[in-house]
Amino acid sequence: MLDDFLTRAILAGLGLVLVTGALGSFVVWRRMAYFGDATAHATILGVALSFAFSAPLYLGTLGVALAVALIVAHLSARGQTVDTVLGVLAHGALALGLVAASFVPSLRSDLDAFLFGDILLVSRADLVWIWGGAALVLGLLVWRWQRLVTASVNEELAMAAGIDPARERLILSLALAIVVAIAIRIVGALLISAMLIIPAAAARGFARTPEQMAGSATAIGAISVLAGLGASFWLGTPAGPSVVAVSAVIYTFSLICYGKG
């Protein structure tokens, strides 16, 4: 069954949305969209380093993504303006990655696939990384769910309950870095933030509890993957952008119906 490229693409997409629904909900609640962009852009540097040193792709992207998360946490703890730090890291790392990629001949022709994704080229080895990373992050979110929700809703209430908001924020940042690293093959560095934000924003209109929002965002992500891949197959459109486009259409309908996004 896994010899079928479309089956592998579906499995990869479903593995990704299994965790982006819940994680994207936290991104929306905490207004961390810019952090997602910064981490995703920085992974291009990880791709270039992986190709340059013949290292596994996911190790390179994961290493850079985790480094960005730790740098942001360290600088914000020292009083640096988070938006400024993220802006410098996002654009600086992306520019450095593109420059580094220009010196790696084997990467030049494949660079578009890492910028916009190419889910149709997912291999069996990719599926292992994707589902393994998704299971790790999902387990982490289930384990820390109540603490993460409390810290996201009200930091003062969290501190009163003995929860360290800074620690929960770091855990969330590391989880986001892992998801960005495994998603680069599917939707690319420039579109992963969309898969985190749009399904969660669409679900927020009709969800009444955090659990409902996370579950609904996961379902919307799954529908987007299946419909987007179907559109790509029948219409010949790029797979990654097609998935995001379907997600955006669902968000538009939710906005019209519920007036809240």
Coordinates of C-alpha atoms in Angstrom, one line a residue:
M1 CA 0.0 0.0 0.0
L2 CA 2.8 2.4 0.8
D3 CA 4.2 2.0 -2.7
D4 CA 1.4 4.3 -3.8
F5 CA 2.7 7.9 -3.6
L6 CA -0.8 9.3 -3.0
T7 CA -1.3 7.0 0.0
R8 CA 2.0 8.1 1.5
A9 CA 0.9 11.7 0.9
I10 CA -2.4 11.2 2.7
L11 CA -0.7 9.4 5.6
A12 CA 1.9 12.2 5.9
G13 CA -0.8 14.9 5.9
L14 CA -3.0 13.1 8.5
G15 CA 0.1 12.6 10.7
L16 CA 0.8 16.3 10.6
V17 CA -2.7 17.5 11.3
L18 CA -3.0 15.0 14.1
V19 CA -0.9 17.4 16.1
T20 CA -1.3 20.8 14.4
G21 CA -4.9 21.0 15.5
A22 CA -4.1 21.1 19.2
L23 CA -0.8 22.9 18.8
G24 CA -2.4 25.5 16.5
S25 CA -5.0 26.2 19.1
F26 CA -2.3 27.3 21.5
V27 CA -0.7 29.3 18.7
V28 CA -4.0 31.2 18.2
W29 CA -4.7 31.6 22.0
R30 CA -1.2 32.9 22.7
R31 CA -0.8 34.9 19.5
M32 CA 2.3 33.0 18.6
A33 CA 1.8 33.2 14.8
Y34 CA 5.0 35.3 14.3
F35 CA 7.0 32.7 16.3
G36 CA 5.8 30.0 14.0
D37 CA 6.9 32.0 11.0
A38 CA 10.3 32.7 12.5
T39 CA 10.9 29.0 13.3
A40 CA 9.7 27.9 9.9
H41 CA 11.8 30.4 8.0
A42 CA 14.9 29.4 10.0
T43 CA 14.5 25.7 9.0
I44 CA 15.7 26.6 5.5
L45 CA 19.1 27.2 7.1
G46 CA 18.7 23.7 8.6
V47 CA 18.0 22.3 5.2
A48 CA 21.1 23.9 3.7
L49 CA 23.3 22.6 6.6
S50 CA 21.9 19.1 6.2
F51 CA 22.7 19.0 2.5
A52 CA 26.1 20.6 3.0
F53 CA 27.2 18.0 5.6
S54 CA 25.2 15.1 4.2
A55 CA 23.3 14.8 7.4
P56 CA 19.7 13.6 7.8
L57 CA 17.3 16.3 6.7
Y58 CA 15.1 16.2 9.8
L59 CA 18.0 16.4 12.2
G60 CA 19.3 19.5 10.6
T61 CA 15.9 21.3 10.5
L62 CA 15.0 20.1 14.0
G63 CA 18.4 21.3 15.4
V64 CA 17.9 24.8 13.9
A65 CA 14.2 25.0 14.9
L66 CA 15.1 24.1 18.5
A67 CA 17.9 26.6 18.6
V68 CA 15.5 29.3 17.5
A69 CA 13.1 28.4 20.3
L70 CA 15.8 28.4 22.9
I71 CA 17.3 31.7 21.7
V72 CA 13.9 33.4 21.7
A73 CA 13.2 32.1 25.3
H74 CA 16.6 33.3 26.5
L75 CA 16.4 36.7 25.0
S76 CA 12.8 37.3 26.0
A77 CA 13.7 36.3 29.6
R78 CA 16.4 39.0 29.5
G79 CA 13.8 41.7 28.6
Q80 CA 14.3 41.8 24.9
T81 CA 11.2 42.8 22.8
V82 CA 9.9 39.4 21.5
D83 CA 8.6 40.8 18.2
T84 CA 11.9 42.4 17.4
V85 CA 13.8 39.2 18.2
L86 CA 11.5 37.1 16.1
G87 CA 11.8 39.6 13.2
V88 CA 15.6 39.5 13.2
L89 CA 15.7 35.7 13.6
A90 CA 13.0 35.0 10.9
H91 CA 14.5 37.2 8.2
G92 CA 18.1 36.7 9.2
A93 CA 17.9 32.9 9.3
L94 CA 15.9 32.7 6.0
A95 CA 18.4 35.0 4.2
L96 CA 21.4 33.1 5.6
G97 CA 19.7 29.8 4.6
L98 CA 19.1 30.9 1.1
V99 CA 22.7 32.2 0.8
A100 CA 24.0 28.9 2.2
A101 CA 21.8 27.0 -0.2
S102 CA 23.4 28.8 -3.2
F103 CA 26.7 27.1 -2.3
V104 CA 25.1 23.6 -2.3
P105 CA 24.6 22.5 -5.9
S106 CA 22.5 19.5 -4.9
L107 CA 20.0 21.7 -3.1
R108 CA 19.5 24.5 -5.7
S109 CA 17.0 22.5 -7.9
D110 CA 15.1 21.3 -4.8
L111 CA 14.8 24.5 -2.9
D112 CA 11.3 25.3 -4.0
A113 CA 10.2 21.9 -2.6
F114 CA 11.4 23.0 0.9
L115 CA 9.9 26.5 0.6
F116 CA 6.5 25.4 -0.5
G117 CA 6.5 21.7 0.3
D118 CA 6.1 18.6 -1.9
I119 CA 3.9 16.2 0.0
L120 CA 3.7 13.9 -3.1
L121 CA 7.4 13.0 -2.7
V122 CA 7.1 11.8 0.9
S123 CA 9.0 8.5 1.4
R124 CA 8.5 5.7 3.9
A125 CA 11.4 7.1 5.9
D126 CA 9.7 10.5 5.9
L127 CA 6.5 8.9 7.3
V128 CA 8.5 7.4 10.2
W129 CA 9.9 10.9 11.1
I130 CA 6.5 12.6 10.6
W131 CA 4.5 10.1 12.7
G132 CA 7.2 9.7 15.3
G133 CA 7.5 13.5 15.8
A134 CA 3.7 13.9 15.8
A135 CA 3.3 11.1 18.4
L136 CA 6.0 12.7 20.6
V137 CA 4.4 16.2 20.4
L138 CA 0.9 14.8 20.9
G139 CA 2.0 12.9 24.0
L140 CA 3.6 16.0 25.4
L141 CA 0.5 18.1 24.8
V142 CA -1.7 15.5 26.5
W143 CA 0.6 15.3 29.4
R144 CA 0.8 19.0 29.9
W145 CA -2.6 19.9 28.6
Q146 CA -4.3 21.4 31.7
R147 CA -1.1 23.3 32.7
L148 CA -0.7 24.7 29.1
V149 CA -4.3 25.8 28.9
T150 CA -4.2 27.5 32.3
A151 CA -1.0 29.3 31.5
S152 CA -2.4 30.4 28.1
V153 CA -5.7 31.7 29.5
N154 CA -4.4 33.5 32.6
E155 CA -0.8 33.7 33.7
E156 CA -1.6 35.1 37.1
L157 CA -4.1 32.3 37.7
A158 CA -1.5 29.8 36.6
M159 CA 1.1 31.3 39.0
A160 CA -1.4 31.1 41.8
A161 CA -1.9 27.4 41.0
G162 CA 1.8 26.8 41.2
I163 CA 2.3 26.7 37.4
D164 CA 5.3 28.4 35.9
P165 CA 4.1 30.2 32.8
A166 CA 7.6 30.7 31.4
R167 CA 8.2 26.9 31.6
E168 CA 5.0 26.1 29.9
R169 CA 5.7 28.7 27.2
L170 CA 9.1 27.1 26.6
I171 CA 7.5 23.6 26.4
L172 CA 5.1 24.9 23.8
S173 CA 7.9 26.6 21.8
L174 CA 9.9 23.3 21.7
A175 CA 6.8 21.4 20.6
L176 CA 6.2 23.9 17.9
A177 CA 9.8 23.6 16.7
I178 CA 9.4 19.8 16.4
V179 CA 6.3 20.2 14.3
V180 CA 7.8 22.8 12.0
A181 CA 10.8 20.5 11.5
I182 CA 8.7 17.5 10.4
A183 CA 6.3 19.6 8.3
I184 CA 8.9 21.1 6.0
R185 CA 8.7 18.2 3.6
I186 CA 4.8 18.4 3.5
V187 CA 3.9 22.1 3.2
G188 CA 7.2 23.8 3.2
A189 CA 8.8 26.5 5.3
L190 CA 6.5 29.3 4.0
L191 CA 3.2 27.5 4.5
I192 CA 3.5 25.6 7.8
S193 CA 2.3 28.5 9.9
A194 CA -0.9 28.5 7.8
M195 CA -1.6 24.9 8.7
L196 CA -1.1 25.8 12.3
I197 CA -3.2 28.9 12.4
I198 CA -6.0 28.6 9.8
P199 CA -7.7 25.4 11.0
A200 CA -7.5 26.6 14.6
A201 CA -8.9 30.0 13.7
A202 CA -11.8 28.3 11.8
A203 CA -12.6 26.1 14.7
R204 CA -12.6 29.0 17.2
G205 CA -15.9 30.3 15.8
F206 CA -18.0 27.4 17.0
A207 CA -15.9 25.7 19.7
R208 CA -17.0 26.2 23.3
T209 CA -14.2 24.5 25.2
P210 CA -10.4 24.2 24.5
E211 CA -10.8 20.5 23.9
Q212 CA -13.6 21.2 21.3
M213 CA -11.4 23.7 19.5
A214 CA -8.4 21.4 19.4
G215 CA -10.6 18.5 18.1
S216 CA -12.4 20.6 15.5
A217 CA -9.1 22.1 14.3
T218 CA -7.7 18.6 13.8
A219 CA -10.9 17.6 11.8
I220 CA -10.7 20.7 9.7
G221 CA -7.0 20.0 9.0
A222 CA -7.8 16.4 8.0
I223 CA -10.5 17.6 5.6
S224 CA -8.1 20.2 4.2
V225 CA -5.5 17.5 3.5
L226 CA -7.9 15.1 1.8
A227 CA -9.7 17.8 -0.2
G228 CA -6.4 19.6 -1.1
L229 CA -4.7 16.4 -2.3
G230 CA -7.8 15.5 -4.3
A231 CA -7.8 18.9 -5.9
S232 CA -4.1 18.6 -6.6
F233 CA -4.6 15.2 -8.2
W234 CA -7.5 16.2 -10.4
L235 CA -6.6 19.8 -11.3
G236 CA -2.8 19.5 -11.4
T237 CA -2.3 22.2 -8.7
P238 CA 0.6 22.2 -6.2
A239 CA -0.2 19.9 -3.4
G240 CA 0.9 21.9 -0.3
P241 CA -0.7 25.2 -1.4
S242 CA -3.9 23.3 -2.4
V243 CA -4.2 22.0 1.2
V244 CA -3.7 25.4 2.6
A245 CA -6.2 26.9 0.1
V246 CA -8.9 24.4 1.2
S247 CA -8.2 25.3 4.8
A248 CA -8.6 29.0 4.0
V249 CA -11.9 28.3 2.3
I250 CA -13.2 26.5 5.4
Y251 CA -12.1 29.4 7.5
T252 CA -14.0 31.9 5.3
F253 CA -17.2 29.8 5.6
S254 CA -16.8 29.7 9.4
L255 CA -16.3 33.5 9.5
I256 CA -19.5 34.0 7.4
C257 CA -21.5 31.6 9.6
Y258 CA -20.2 32.5 13.0
G259 CA -18.6 35.9 12.6
K260 CA -15.7 35.1 14.8
G261 CA -12.2 34.0 13.8

